PDB file of C-alpha atoms in Angstrom:
ATOM      1  CA  THR J 201       0.000   0.000   0.000  1.00 83.00           C
ATOM      2  CA  GLY J 202       0.996   3.661  -0.042  1.00 76.00           C
ATOM      3  CA  SER J 203       2.234   3.297   3.549  1.00 82.00           C
ATOM      4  CA  ALA J 204       4.377   0.238   2.663  1.00 88.00           C
ATOM      5  CA  VAL J 205       2.059  -2.319   4.271  1.00 95.00           C
ATOM      6  CA  PRO J 206       1.756  -5.732   2.528  1.00 96.00           C
ATOM      7  CA  LEU J 207      -1.246  -5.994   0.195  1.00 97.00           C
ATOM      8  CA  VAL J 208      -2.528  -9.047  -1.669  1.00 97.00           C
ATOM      9  CA  TYR J 209      -5.484  -8.984  -4.048  1.00 98.00           C
ATOM     10  CA  THR J 210      -6.959 -10.996  -6.912  1.00 98.00           C
ATOM     11  CA  ASN J 211      -8.665  -9.886 -10.119  1.00 97.00           C
ATOM     12  CA  SER J 212     -10.220 -12.574 -12.332  1.00 97.00           C
ATOM     13  CA  GLN J 213     -12.396 -10.771 -14.890  1.00 96.00           C
ATOM     14  CA  PRO J 214     -12.884 -11.967 -17.541  1.00 96.00           C
ATOM     15  CA  TYR J 215     -10.900 -15.235 -17.707  1.00 94.00           C
ATOM     16  CA  ALA J 216      -8.299 -15.189 -14.912  1.00 96.00           C
ATOM     17  CA  GLY J 217     -10.028 -17.296 -12.249  1.00 96.00           C
ATOM     18  CA  ARG J 218      -8.300 -20.293 -13.860  1.00 95.00           C
ATOM     19  CA  THR J 219      -4.907 -18.767 -13.037  1.00 95.00           C
ATOM     20  CA  TRP J 220      -5.316 -19.199  -9.278  1.00 95.00           C
ATOM     21  CA  PHE J 221      -7.902 -21.929  -8.669  1.00 94.00           C
ATOM     22  CA  PRO J 222      -9.156 -24.959 -10.651  1.00 92.00           C
ATOM     23  CA  SER J 223     -12.445 -24.046 -12.320  1.00 93.00           C
ATOM     24  CA  LYS J 224     -14.633 -24.067 -15.386  1.00 93.00           C
ATOM     25  CA  ASP J 225     -13.715 -20.419 -15.855  1.00 94.00           C
ATOM     26  CA  VAL J 226     -16.736 -19.331 -17.884  1.00 94.00           C
ATOM     27  CA  PRO J 227     -19.572 -17.225 -16.477  1.00 95.00           C
ATOM     28  CA  GLU J 228     -22.263 -19.760 -17.383  1.00 94.00           C
ATOM     29  CA  ASP J 229     -20.896 -22.115 -14.684  1.00 91.00           C
ATOM     30  CA  LYS J 230     -22.092 -20.547 -11.417  1.00 96.00           C
ATOM     31  CA  VAL J 231     -21.085 -22.342  -8.228  1.00 95.00           C
ATOM     32  CA  LEU J 232     -20.972 -21.982  -4.448  1.00 95.00           C
ATOM     33  CA  SER J 233     -17.600 -21.062  -2.964  1.00 95.00           C
ATOM     34  CA  SER J 234     -15.462 -21.346   0.150  1.00 97.00           C
ATOM     35  CA  VAL J 235     -12.228 -19.382   0.482  1.00 98.00           C
ATOM     36  CA  ALA J 236      -9.631 -19.669   3.268  1.00 98.00           C
ATOM     37  CA  ILE J 237      -6.994 -16.941   3.538  1.00 98.00           C
ATOM     38  CA  THR J 238      -3.958 -17.502   5.760  1.00 98.00           C
ATOM     39  CA  CYS J 239      -1.777 -14.517   6.629  1.00 97.00           C
ATOM     40  CA  PRO J 240       0.674 -13.405   9.327  1.00 97.00           C
ATOM     41  CA  THR J 241      -0.776 -12.053  12.559  1.00 97.00           C
ATOM     42  CA  THR J 242       1.398  -8.939  12.175  1.00 96.00           C
ATOM     43  CA  ILE J 243      -0.203  -5.634  13.154  1.00 96.00           C
ATOM     44  CA  TYR J 244       0.523  -2.539  11.050  1.00 96.00           C
ATOM     45  CA  ASP J 245      -0.400   0.951  12.234  1.00 93.00           C
ATOM     46  CA  GLY J 246      -2.650  -0.585  14.877  1.00 95.00           C
ATOM     47  CA  TYR J 247      -4.581  -2.881  12.521  1.00 97.00           C
ATOM     48  CA  PRO J 248      -3.901  -6.590  11.813  1.00 97.00           C
ATOM     49  CA  LEU J 249      -3.773  -8.107   8.362  1.00 98.00           C
ATOM     50  CA  PHE J 250      -7.318  -9.195   7.498  1.00 98.00           C
ATOM     51  CA  GLY J 251      -8.206 -11.555   4.636  1.00 98.00           C
ATOM     52  CA  VAL J 252     -11.587 -10.902   3.003  1.00 98.00           C
ATOM     53  CA  SER J 253     -13.642 -12.787   0.420  1.00 98.00           C
ATOM     54  CA  ASN J 254     -17.217 -13.384  -0.738  1.00 98.00           C
ATOM     55  CA  GLY J 255     -20.041 -14.321   1.611  1.00 98.00           C
ATOM     56  CA  LEU J 256     -19.770 -14.587   5.382  1.00 98.00           C
ATOM     57  CA  LEU J 257     -16.783 -14.983   7.694  1.00 98.00           C
ATOM     58  CA  THR J 258     -17.669 -18.318   9.298  1.00 98.00           C
ATOM     59  CA  GLU J 259     -14.466 -19.041  11.249  1.00 98.00           C
ATOM     60  CA  THR J 260     -11.169 -17.451  12.264  1.00 98.00           C
ATOM     61  CA  THR J 261      -8.412 -19.911  13.157  1.00 98.00           C
ATOM     62  CA  GLU J 262      -5.317 -19.021  15.185  1.00 98.00           C
ATOM     63  CA  ASN J 263      -2.725 -21.434  13.811  1.00 98.00           C
ATOM     64  CA  GLY J 264      -0.163 -21.063  16.604  1.00 97.00           C
ATOM     65  CA  ASP J 265       2.689 -20.420  14.193  1.00 98.00           C
ATOM     66  CA  GLY J 266       2.355 -16.662  13.762  1.00 97.00           C
ATOM     67  CA  THR J 267      -0.436 -16.988  11.188  1.00 98.00           C
ATOM     68  CA  ARG J 268      -4.189 -16.688  11.204  1.00 98.00           C
ATOM     69  CA  THR J 269      -6.737 -18.171   8.753  1.00 98.00           C
ATOM     70  CA  TYR J 270      -9.981 -16.478   7.760  1.00 98.00           C
ATOM     71  CA  HIS J 271     -12.680 -18.829   6.439  1.00 98.00           C
ATOM     72  CA  TRP J 272     -15.297 -17.351   4.092  1.00 98.00           C
ATOM     73  CA  ASP J 273     -18.365 -19.211   2.831  1.00 98.00           C
ATOM     74  CA  ASN J 274     -20.595 -17.969   0.026  1.00 97.00           C
ATOM     75  CA  SER J 275     -24.086 -19.499  -0.096  1.00 97.00           C
ATOM     76  CA  TYR J 276     -25.290 -17.853  -3.322  1.00 98.00           C
ATOM     77  CA  PRO J 277     -24.441 -18.968  -6.891  1.00 98.00           C
ATOM     78  CA  ILE J 278     -21.382 -17.098  -8.138  1.00 98.00           C
ATOM     79  CA  ALA J 279     -19.459 -16.864 -11.408  1.00 98.00           C
ATOM     80  CA  THR J 280     -15.758 -17.707 -11.137  1.00 97.00           C
ATOM     81  CA  TYR J 281     -14.671 -14.199 -12.185  1.00 98.00           C
ATOM     82  CA  LEU J 282     -16.432 -12.806  -9.099  1.00 98.00           C
ATOM     83  CA  ILE J 283     -14.508 -14.895  -6.544  1.00 98.00           C
ATOM     84  CA  VAL J 284     -11.928 -12.797  -4.698  1.00 98.00           C
ATOM     85  CA  ALA J 285      -9.230 -12.887  -2.017  1.00 98.00           C
ATOM     86  CA  ASN J 286      -7.900  -9.565  -0.663  1.00 98.00           C
ATOM     87  CA  CYS J 287      -5.695  -8.957   2.379  1.00 98.00           C
ATOM     88  CA  THR J 288      -4.061  -5.981   4.085  1.00 98.00           C
ATOM     89  CA  ASN J 289      -4.373  -4.055   7.376  1.00 97.00           C
ATOM     90  CA  TYR J 290      -7.901  -2.840   6.676  1.00 98.00           C
ATOM     91  CA  ARG J 291      -9.704  -0.394   8.920  1.00 98.00           C
ATOM     92  CA  LYS J 292     -13.438  -0.969   8.767  1.00 98.00           C
ATOM     93  CA  ALA J 293     -16.151   1.678   8.493  1.00 98.00           C
ATOM     94  CA  THR J 294     -19.517   0.070   9.068  1.00 98.00           C
ATOM     95  CA  GLY J 295     -23.251   0.749   8.879  1.00 98.00           C
ATOM     96  CA  THR J 296     -26.564  -1.100   8.718  1.00 98.00           C
ATOM     97  CA  TYR J 297     -28.951  -1.567   5.809  1.00 98.00           C
ATOM     98  CA  THR J 298     -32.596  -2.234   6.677  1.00 98.00           C
ATOM     99  CA  ALA J 299     -34.383  -4.393   4.114  1.00 98.00           C
ATOM    100  CA  LEU J 300     -37.638  -3.532   2.370  1.00 98.00           C
ATOM    101  CA  ASP J 301     -39.538  -5.601   4.941  1.00 98.00           C
ATOM    102  CA  GLY J 302     -38.540  -3.025   7.559  1.00 98.00           C
ATOM    103  CA  VAL J 303     -37.180  -5.750   9.839  1.00 98.00           C
ATOM    104  CA  THR J 304     -34.244  -7.631   8.309  1.00 98.00           C
ATOM    105  CA  THR J 305     -30.879  -5.910   8.632  1.00 98.00           C
ATOM    106  CA  MET J 306     -27.489  -6.461   6.992  1.00 98.00           C
ATOM    107  CA  GLU J 307     -24.019  -5.026   7.497  1.00 98.00           C
ATOM    108  CA  VAL J 308     -22.641  -2.550   4.971  1.00 98.00           C
ATOM    109  CA  ALA J 309     -18.944  -1.745   5.327  1.00 98.00           C
ATOM    110  CA  HIS J 310     -15.994  -0.136   3.603  1.00 98.00           C
ATOM    111  CA  LEU J 311     -12.621  -1.728   4.360  1.00 98.00           C
ATOM    112  CA  VAL J 312     -10.028   0.933   3.644  1.00 98.00           C
ATOM    113  CA  TYR J 313      -6.400   1.713   4.353  1.00 97.00           C
ATOM    114  CA  PRO J 314      -6.082   3.239   7.848  1.00 96.00           C
ATOM    115  CA  GLU J 315      -4.524   6.397   6.402  1.00 95.00           C
ATOM    116  CA  SER J 316      -7.602   6.850   4.153  1.00 96.00           C
ATOM    117  CA  TYR J 317     -10.226   6.163   6.814  1.00 97.00           C
ATOM    118  CA  ALA J 318     -10.926   9.821   7.640  1.00 97.00           C
ATOM    119  CA  VAL J 319     -11.863  10.740   4.061  1.00 97.00           C
ATOM    120  CA  GLU J 320     -13.556   7.473   3.033  1.00 98.00           C
ATOM    121  CA  SER J 321     -15.576   6.391   6.077  1.00 97.00           C
ATOM    122  CA  PRO J 322     -18.244   9.156   5.673  1.00 97.00           C
ATOM    123  CA  GLU J 323     -19.423   7.405   2.473  1.00 98.00           C
ATOM    124  CA  ILE J 324     -21.131   4.620   4.468  1.00 98.00           C
ATOM    125  CA  PRO J 325     -24.564   6.340   4.843  1.00 98.00           C
ATOM    126  CA  ASN J 326     -24.410   7.336   1.165  1.00 98.00           C
ATOM    127  CA  THR J 327     -23.764   3.731   0.129  1.00 98.00           C
ATOM    128  CA  ILE J 328     -26.803   2.668   2.156  1.00 98.00           C
ATOM    129  CA  THR J 329     -28.902   5.354   0.424  1.00 98.00           C
ATOM    130  CA  VAL J 330     -27.839   4.028  -3.001  1.00 98.00           C
ATOM    131  CA  MET J 331     -28.680   0.474  -1.917  1.00 98.00           C
ATOM    132  CA  GLN J 332     -32.124   1.577  -0.751  1.00 98.00           C
ATOM    133  CA  PHE J 333     -32.785   3.232  -4.117  1.00 98.00           C
ATOM    134  CA  PHE J 334     -31.790   0.142  -6.106  1.00 98.00           C
ATOM    135  CA  ALA J 335     -33.812  -2.145  -3.820  1.00 98.00           C
ATOM    136  CA  GLN J 336     -36.906   0.029  -4.242  1.00 98.00           C
ATOM    137  CA  THR J 337     -36.387   0.224  -8.018  1.00 98.00           C
ATOM    138  CA  PHE J 338     -35.359  -3.344  -8.907  1.00 98.00           C
ATOM    139  CA  GLY J 339     -36.215  -5.496  -5.888  1.00 98.00           C
ATOM    140  CA  GLU J 340     -34.476  -6.414  -2.647  1.00 98.00           C
ATOM    141  CA  TYR J 341     -30.693  -6.548  -2.392  1.00 98.00           C
ATOM    142  CA  PRO J 342     -30.012 -10.075  -3.699  1.00 98.00           C
ATOM    143  CA  PHE J 343     -27.456 -11.199  -1.081  1.00 98.00           C
ATOM    144  CA  LEU J 344     -29.293 -10.168   2.063  1.00 98.00           C
ATOM    145  CA  ARG J 345     -28.150 -13.213   4.069  1.00 97.00           C
ATOM    146  CA  GLU J 346     -24.552 -12.115   3.741  1.00 98.00           C
ATOM    147  CA  LYS J 347     -23.232  -8.567   3.375  1.00 98.00           C
ATOM    148  CA  TYR J 348     -22.221  -5.686   1.165  1.00 98.00           C
ATOM    149  CA  TRP J 349     -18.639  -4.554   1.741  1.00 98.00           C
ATOM    150  CA  THR J 350     -15.959  -2.900  -0.323  1.00 98.00           C
ATOM    151  CA  ALA J 351     -12.240  -3.541   0.118  1.00 98.00           C
ATOM    152  CA  THR J 352      -9.423  -1.357  -1.161  1.00 98.00           C
ATOM    153  CA  TRP J 353      -7.002  -2.961  -3.625  1.00 97.00           C
ATOM    154  CA  GLY J 354      -4.016  -1.920  -5.734  1.00 96.00           C
ATOM    155  CA  LEU J 355      -5.703  -1.333  -9.103  1.00 97.00           C
ATOM    156  CA  SER J 356      -7.080   1.887 -10.570  1.00 96.00           C
ATOM    157  CA  PHE J 357     -10.616   0.636 -11.297  1.00 96.00           C
ATOM    158  CA  GLY J 358     -13.428  -0.963  -9.312  1.00 97.00           C
ATOM    159  CA  MET J 359     -14.494  -4.602  -9.567  1.00 98.00           C
ATOM    160  CA  GLU J 360     -17.894  -5.859  -8.431  1.00 98.00           C
ATOM    161  CA  HIS J 361     -16.835  -9.034  -6.623  1.00 98.00           C
ATOM    162  CA  GLN J 362     -20.023 -10.530  -5.210  1.00 98.00           C
ATOM    163  CA  THR J 363     -20.782  -9.007  -1.772  1.00 98.00           C
ATOM    164  CA  ILE J 364     -17.219  -7.538  -1.551  1.00 98.00           C
ATOM    165  CA  THR J 365     -16.449  -4.970  -4.251  1.00 98.00           C
ATOM    166  CA  SER J 366     -12.765  -4.165  -4.776  1.00 98.00           C
ATOM    167  CA  MET J 367     -12.199  -0.406  -4.863  1.00 98.00           C
ATOM    168  CA  PRO J 368      -9.197   1.851  -5.576  1.00 97.00           C
ATOM    169  CA  ASP J 369      -7.766   3.858  -2.704  1.00 96.00           C
ATOM    170  CA  LYS J 370      -9.627   7.102  -1.936  1.00 95.00           C
ATOM    171  CA  GLN J 371     -12.407   6.418  -4.487  1.00 94.00           C
ATOM    172  CA  LEU J 372     -14.967   6.831  -1.707  1.00 96.00           C
ATOM    173  CA  GLN J 373     -13.850  10.276  -0.587  1.00 94.00           C
ATOM    174  CA  THR J 374     -16.368  11.938  -2.938  1.00 93.00           C
ATOM    175  CA  ALA J 375     -19.962  11.709  -1.735  1.00 93.00           C
ATOM    176  CA  PHE J 376     -22.045   9.372  -3.906  1.00 96.00           C
ATOM    177  CA  SER J 377     -19.012   8.490  -5.983  1.00 93.00           C
ATOM    178  CA  ARG J 378     -19.922   7.373  -9.517  1.00 95.00           C
ATOM    179  CA  ARG J 379     -17.781   4.280  -9.091  1.00 96.00           C
ATOM    180  CA  ASN J 380     -19.493   3.381  -5.828  1.00 97.00           C
ATOM    181  CA  VAL J 381     -22.918   3.651  -7.500  1.00 98.00           C
ATOM    182  CA  HIS J 382     -21.774   1.649 -10.540  1.00 98.00           C
ATOM    183  CA  GLU J 383     -20.246  -1.267  -8.635  1.00 98.00           C
ATOM    184  CA  LEU J 384     -23.187  -1.499  -6.246  1.00 98.00           C
ATOM    185  CA  ALA J 385     -25.564  -1.676  -9.244  1.00 98.00           C
ATOM    186  CA  HIS J 386     -23.660  -4.757 -10.390  1.00 98.00           C
ATOM    187  CA  MET J 387     -24.963  -6.675  -7.381  1.00 98.00           C
ATOM    188  CA  TRP J 388     -28.258  -6.757  -9.326  1.00 98.00           C
ATOM    189  CA  PHE J 389     -26.997  -6.577 -12.914  1.00 98.00           C
ATOM    190  CA  GLY J 390     -23.980  -8.856 -13.201  1.00 98.00           C
ATOM    191  CA  ASN J 391     -23.950 -10.789  -9.940  1.00 98.00           C
ATOM    192  CA  TYR J 392     -27.609 -11.630  -9.235  1.00 98.00           C
ATOM    193  CA  VAL J 393     -28.148 -12.166 -12.968  1.00 98.00           C
ATOM    194  CA  THR J 394     -24.891 -12.729 -14.842  1.00 98.00           C
ATOM    195  CA  LEU J 395     -24.062 -12.601 -18.543  1.00 98.00           C
ATOM    196  CA  GLU J 396     -23.918 -16.131 -19.929  1.00 98.00           C
ATOM    197  CA  GLN J 397     -21.194 -15.231 -22.450  1.00 97.00           C
ATOM    198  CA  TYR J 398     -18.939 -12.177 -22.668  1.00 97.00           C
ATOM    199  CA  ASP J 399     -20.408 -11.319 -26.082  1.00 98.00           C
ATOM    200  CA  HIS J 400     -23.303  -9.994 -23.964  1.00 98.00           C
ATOM    201  CA  LEU J 401     -21.195  -7.843 -21.615  1.00 98.00           C
ATOM    202  CA  TRP J 402     -23.628  -4.942 -21.969  1.00 98.00           C
ATOM    203  CA  LEU J 403     -26.125  -6.834 -19.788  1.00 98.00           C
ATOM    204  CA  ASN J 404     -23.659  -6.203 -16.958  1.00 98.00           C
ATOM    205  CA  GLU J 405     -21.897  -2.983 -17.885  1.00 98.00           C
ATOM    206  CA  GLY J 406     -24.583  -1.174 -19.859  1.00 98.00           C
ATOM    207  CA  TRP J 407     -27.020  -1.686 -16.993  1.00 98.00           C
ATOM    208  CA  ALA J 408     -24.533  -0.626 -14.291  1.00 98.00           C
ATOM    209  CA  THR J 409     -23.700   2.505 -16.296  1.00 98.00           C
ATOM    210  CA  TYR J 410     -27.370   3.306 -16.818  1.00 98.00           C
ATOM    211  CA  CYS J 411     -28.001   2.793 -13.114  1.00 98.00           C
ATOM    212  CA  GLU J 412     -25.617   5.682 -12.443  1.00 98.00           C
ATOM    213  CA  ALA J 413     -27.935   7.931 -14.453  1.00 98.00           C
ATOM    214  CA  LEU J 414     -31.027   6.539 -12.757  1.00 98.00           C
ATOM    215  CA  PHE J 415     -29.631   7.227  -9.312  1.00 98.00           C
ATOM    216  CA  TYR J 416     -28.607  10.779 -10.159  1.00 97.00           C
ATOM    217  CA  GLU J 417     -32.076  11.336 -11.685  1.00 98.00           C
ATOM    218  CA  TRP J 418     -33.672  10.218  -8.414  1.00 98.00           C
ATOM    219  CA  GLN J 419     -31.250  12.274  -6.346  1.00 97.00           C
ATOM    220  CA  GLN J 420     -30.935  15.459  -8.413  1.00 97.00           C
ATOM    221  CA  GLY J 421     -33.849  15.516 -10.842  1.00 98.00           C
ATOM    222  CA  ARG J 422     -34.685  15.012 -14.504  1.00 97.00           C
ATOM    223  CA  THR J 423     -32.370  17.731 -15.833  1.00 98.00           C
ATOM    224  CA  ALA J 424     -29.387  16.157 -14.076  1.00 97.00           C
ATOM    225  CA  TYR J 425     -30.354  12.817 -15.625  1.00 98.00           C
ATOM    226  CA  PHE J 426     -30.374  14.196 -19.174  1.00 97.00           C
ATOM    227  CA  ASN J 427     -27.130  16.094 -18.607  1.00 97.00           C
ATOM    228  CA  TYR J 428     -25.496  12.918 -17.320  1.00 97.00           C
ATOM    229  CA  VAL J 429     -26.649  10.713 -20.198  1.00 97.00           C
ATOM    230  CA  ASN J 430     -25.745  13.351 -22.789  1.00 96.00           C
ATOM    231  CA  GLY J 431     -22.193  13.349 -21.423  1.00 96.00           C
ATOM    232  CA  TRP J 432     -21.596   9.770 -22.560  1.00 97.00           C
ATOM    233  CA  ALA J 433     -19.198   9.449 -25.498  1.00 95.00           C
ATOM    234  CA  THR J 434     -20.030   6.320 -27.513  1.00 95.00           C
ATOM    235  CA  SER J 435     -18.405   4.397 -30.352  1.00 95.00           C
ATOM    236  CA  ASP J 436     -19.532   2.323 -33.335  1.00 95.00           C
ATOM    237  CA  VAL J 437     -16.250   0.427 -33.644  1.00 96.00           C
ATOM    238  CA  TYR J 438     -18.142  -2.888 -33.326  1.00 96.00           C
ATOM    239  CA  PRO J 439     -21.662  -4.001 -32.327  1.00 97.00           C
ATOM    240  CA  ILE J 440     -22.592  -4.011 -28.655  1.00 98.00           C
ATOM    241  CA  VAL J 441     -23.287  -7.760 -28.791  1.00 98.00           C
ATOM    242  CA  SER J 442     -20.042  -8.967 -30.294  1.00 97.00           C
ATOM    243  CA  PRO J 443     -17.098 -11.351 -29.847  1.00 97.00           C
ATOM    244  CA  ASN J 444     -15.115  -8.154 -29.197  1.00 97.00           C
ATOM    245  CA  ALA J 445     -17.170  -7.294 -26.114  1.00 96.00           C
ATOM    246  CA  ASP J 446     -14.570  -8.834 -23.796  1.00 95.00           C
ATOM    247  CA  LEU J 447     -12.212  -6.003 -24.753  1.00 96.00           C
ATOM    248  CA  PHE J 448     -14.278  -3.933 -22.267  1.00 96.00           C
ATOM    249  CA  ASN J 449     -14.494  -0.883 -24.516  1.00 95.00           C
ATOM    250  CA  ASN J 450     -16.127   1.746 -22.299  1.00 96.00           C
ATOM    251  CA  SER J 451     -17.594   3.561 -25.293  1.00 97.00           C
ATOM    252  CA  VAL J 452     -19.421   0.444 -26.504  1.00 97.00           C
ATOM    253  CA  ALA J 453     -20.539  -2.004 -23.782  1.00 97.00           C
ATOM    254  CA  TYR J 454     -20.733   0.615 -21.021  1.00 98.00           C
ATOM    255  CA  ARG J 455     -21.891   3.946 -22.429  1.00 98.00           C
ATOM    256  CA  LYS J 456     -23.549   2.875 -25.683  1.00 97.00           C
ATOM    257  CA  GLY J 457     -25.125  -0.001 -23.747  1.00 98.00           C
ATOM    258  CA  GLY J 458     -26.421   2.557 -21.253  1.00 98.00           C
ATOM    259  CA  PHE J 459     -27.774   4.689 -24.089  1.00 97.00           C
ATOM    260  CA  VAL J 460     -29.685   1.688 -25.461  1.00 98.00           C
ATOM    261  CA  LEU J 461     -31.425   1.315 -22.104  1.00 98.00           C
ATOM    262  CA  HIS J 462     -32.133   5.067 -22.037  1.00 98.00           C
ATOM    263  CA  MET J 463     -33.793   4.760 -25.469  1.00 97.00           C
ATOM    264  CA  LEU J 464     -35.636   1.550 -24.567  1.00 98.00           C
ATOM    265  CA  ARG J 465     -37.133   3.262 -21.532  1.00 98.00           C
ATOM    266  CA  LYS J 466     -38.551   5.946 -23.843  1.00 98.00           C
ATOM    267  CA  VAL J 467     -39.877   3.347 -26.296  1.00 97.00           C
ATOM    268  CA  MET J 468     -41.594   1.272 -23.583  1.00 98.00           C
ATOM    269  CA  GLY J 469     -42.559   3.998 -21.120  1.00 98.00           C
ATOM    270  CA  ASP J 470     -41.458   4.107 -17.498  1.00 98.00           C
ATOM    271  CA  GLU J 471     -44.036   1.740 -16.020  1.00 98.00           C
ATOM    272  CA  LYS J 472     -43.432  -1.095 -18.480  1.00 98.00           C
ATOM    273  CA  PHE J 473     -39.659  -0.546 -18.619  1.00 98.00           C
ATOM    274  CA  PHE J 474     -39.117  -0.848 -14.869  1.00 98.00           C
ATOM    275  CA  ALA J 475     -41.647  -3.674 -14.572  1.00 98.00           C
ATOM    276  CA  GLY J 476     -39.707  -5.481 -17.298  1.00 98.00           C
ATOM    277  CA  ALA J 477     -36.388  -4.911 -15.535  1.00 98.00           C
ATOM    278  CA  ARG J 478     -37.787  -6.379 -12.309  1.00 98.00           C
ATOM    279  CA  ALA J 479     -39.272  -9.320 -14.213  1.00 98.00           C
ATOM    280  CA  TYR J 480     -35.924  -9.968 -15.924  1.00 98.00           C
ATOM    281  CA  LEU J 481     -34.170 -10.267 -12.559  1.00 98.00           C
ATOM    282  CA  LYS J 482     -36.861 -12.502 -11.054  1.00 98.00           C
ATOM    283  CA  THR J 483     -37.515 -14.855 -13.984  1.00 98.00           C
ATOM    284  CA  PRO J 484     -37.119 -18.527 -12.974  1.00 97.00           C
ATOM    285  CA  GLY J 485     -34.027 -19.958 -14.604  1.00 97.00           C
ATOM    286  CA  ILE J 486     -32.488 -16.473 -14.843  1.00 98.00           C
ATOM    287  CA  GLU J 487     -32.709 -15.358 -11.194  1.00 98.00           C
ATOM    288  CA  TYR J 488     -29.356 -16.163  -9.504  1.00 98.00           C
ATOM    289  CA  ASN J 489     -28.315 -17.605 -12.863  1.00 98.00           C
ATOM    290  CA  VAL J 490     -27.249 -16.326 -16.282  1.00 98.00           C
ATOM    291  CA  ALA J 491     -28.879 -14.651 -19.279  1.00 98.00           C
ATOM    292  CA  LEU J 492     -28.314 -13.696 -22.895  1.00 98.00           C
ATOM    293  CA  THR J 493     -29.555 -10.621 -24.759  1.00 98.00           C
ATOM    294  CA  GLU J 494     -32.348 -12.657 -26.333  1.00 98.00           C
ATOM    295  CA  ASP J 495     -33.617 -13.502 -22.831  1.00 98.00           C
ATOM    296  CA  PHE J 496     -33.706  -9.825 -21.929  1.00 98.00           C
ATOM    297  CA  GLU J 497     -35.446  -8.933 -25.203  1.00 98.00           C
ATOM    298  CA  ARG J 498     -38.097 -11.616 -24.702  1.00 98.00           C
ATOM    299  CA  ILE J 499     -38.897 -10.449 -21.179  1.00 98.00           C
ATOM    300  CA  MET J 500     -39.075  -6.782 -22.180  1.00 98.00           C
ATOM    301  CA  GLU J 501     -41.422  -7.712 -25.030  1.00 98.00           C
ATOM    302  CA  GLU J 502     -43.623  -9.626 -22.604  1.00 97.00           C
ATOM    303  CA  SER J 503     -43.649  -6.642 -20.257  1.00 95.00           C
ATOM    304  CA  SER J 504     -44.476  -4.102 -22.952  1.00 96.00           C
ATOM    305  CA  GLY J 505     -46.672  -6.151 -25.286  1.00 97.00           C
ATOM    306  CA  MET J 506     -44.502  -4.769 -28.090  1.00 97.00           C
ATOM    307  CA  ASP J 507     -42.416  -6.399 -30.808  1.00 98.00           C
ATOM    308  CA  LEU J 508     -38.934  -5.018 -30.086  1.00 98.00           C
ATOM    309  CA  THR J 509     -37.102  -7.016 -32.756  1.00 97.00           C
ATOM    310  CA  ALA J 510     -36.250  -4.000 -34.908  1.00 95.00           C
ATOM    311  CA  PHE J 511     -35.041  -2.008 -31.897  1.00 96.00           C
ATOM    312  CA  PHE J 512     -32.728  -4.752 -30.611  1.00 97.00           C
ATOM    313  CA  GLN J 513     -31.418  -5.628 -34.084  1.00 95.00           C
ATOM    314  CA  GLN J 514     -30.603  -2.010 -34.870  1.00 94.00           C
ATOM    315  CA  TRP J 515     -28.906  -1.023 -31.652  1.00 96.00           C
ATOM    316  CA  LEU J 516     -27.321  -4.219 -30.310  1.00 97.00           C
ATOM    317  CA  TYR J 517     -26.335  -6.319 -33.318  1.00 97.00           C
ATOM    318  CA  ARG J 518     -25.211  -3.606 -35.745  1.00 94.00           C
ATOM    319  CA  ALA J 519     -22.312  -1.208 -35.274  1.00 92.00           C
ATOM    320  CA  SER J 520     -23.734   1.590 -37.406  1.00 84.00           C
ATOM    321  CA  ARG J 521     -26.345   4.162 -36.516  1.00 79.00           C
ATOM    322  CA  PRO J 522     -28.800   5.973 -38.792  1.00 76.00           C
ATOM    323  CA  ASN J 523     -27.942   9.130 -40.650  1.00 78.00           C
ATOM    324  CA  TYR J 524     -30.719  11.738 -40.655  1.00 76.00           C
TER     325      TYR J 524
END
């Protein structure tokens, strides 16, 4: 870390899970997971090394040899690219999310470097506000039995590891950080329902990008929403649904994918669009599983009573756009 404390982290998207654990490293193969992280008991700046992963911490073992093992068990289906192991001397900022039933509660936490705690810990209530908005809009937080944490790592981008997003240092020092909103949206679009193949990356990234705009619309109003969407620079270098999608081109899968959802909302109308989004997430065989673009199209057609073939063919399977 910046203060010379040991830091270990993993990043497996899109195909790197296979480099550190045996797996069918394709998103269509969702599994349950258990991760054990053994690290020295050394304390740095007043905080011990702490190994974090998906799900719940079910056991901490003192090994008697100067090491400690943290045992994490994940009880929800998970794609291999979302399995994570991070470890450093985290300081934990914590809060409580109350579910839509008004009774069930769950821990929300940001695990940050101790030297960043003062500027990043105030984001906790904001993260809970974002979670409440997404739950009200799309249905309950999908991993309510476990947690929602973030953990700082050594990379410059965020990664939506299921229940434990990896976040760059000091990315939470801005209230309602765009990255915090985006990665939290992935708990619904990407983790709860996961792309079946990377050709359909927009089902993860287009939705998470569009969710940024939806949150800022709810928070700041309709003008802020339009200003935010109109700031997206897009590209026609290849179709949104494409074998090139796993290049993670922000101008295609993310921003153009978000624009497609913005347009689809206008075509369908708000009531049918959001009803369709909720139905997509809850459809048997798709809920806690995987989906393709044709699944999403079918469900949105069922929700709207419209034939959306021309819309989806134009915007998702072709790289060009009309000239007027």
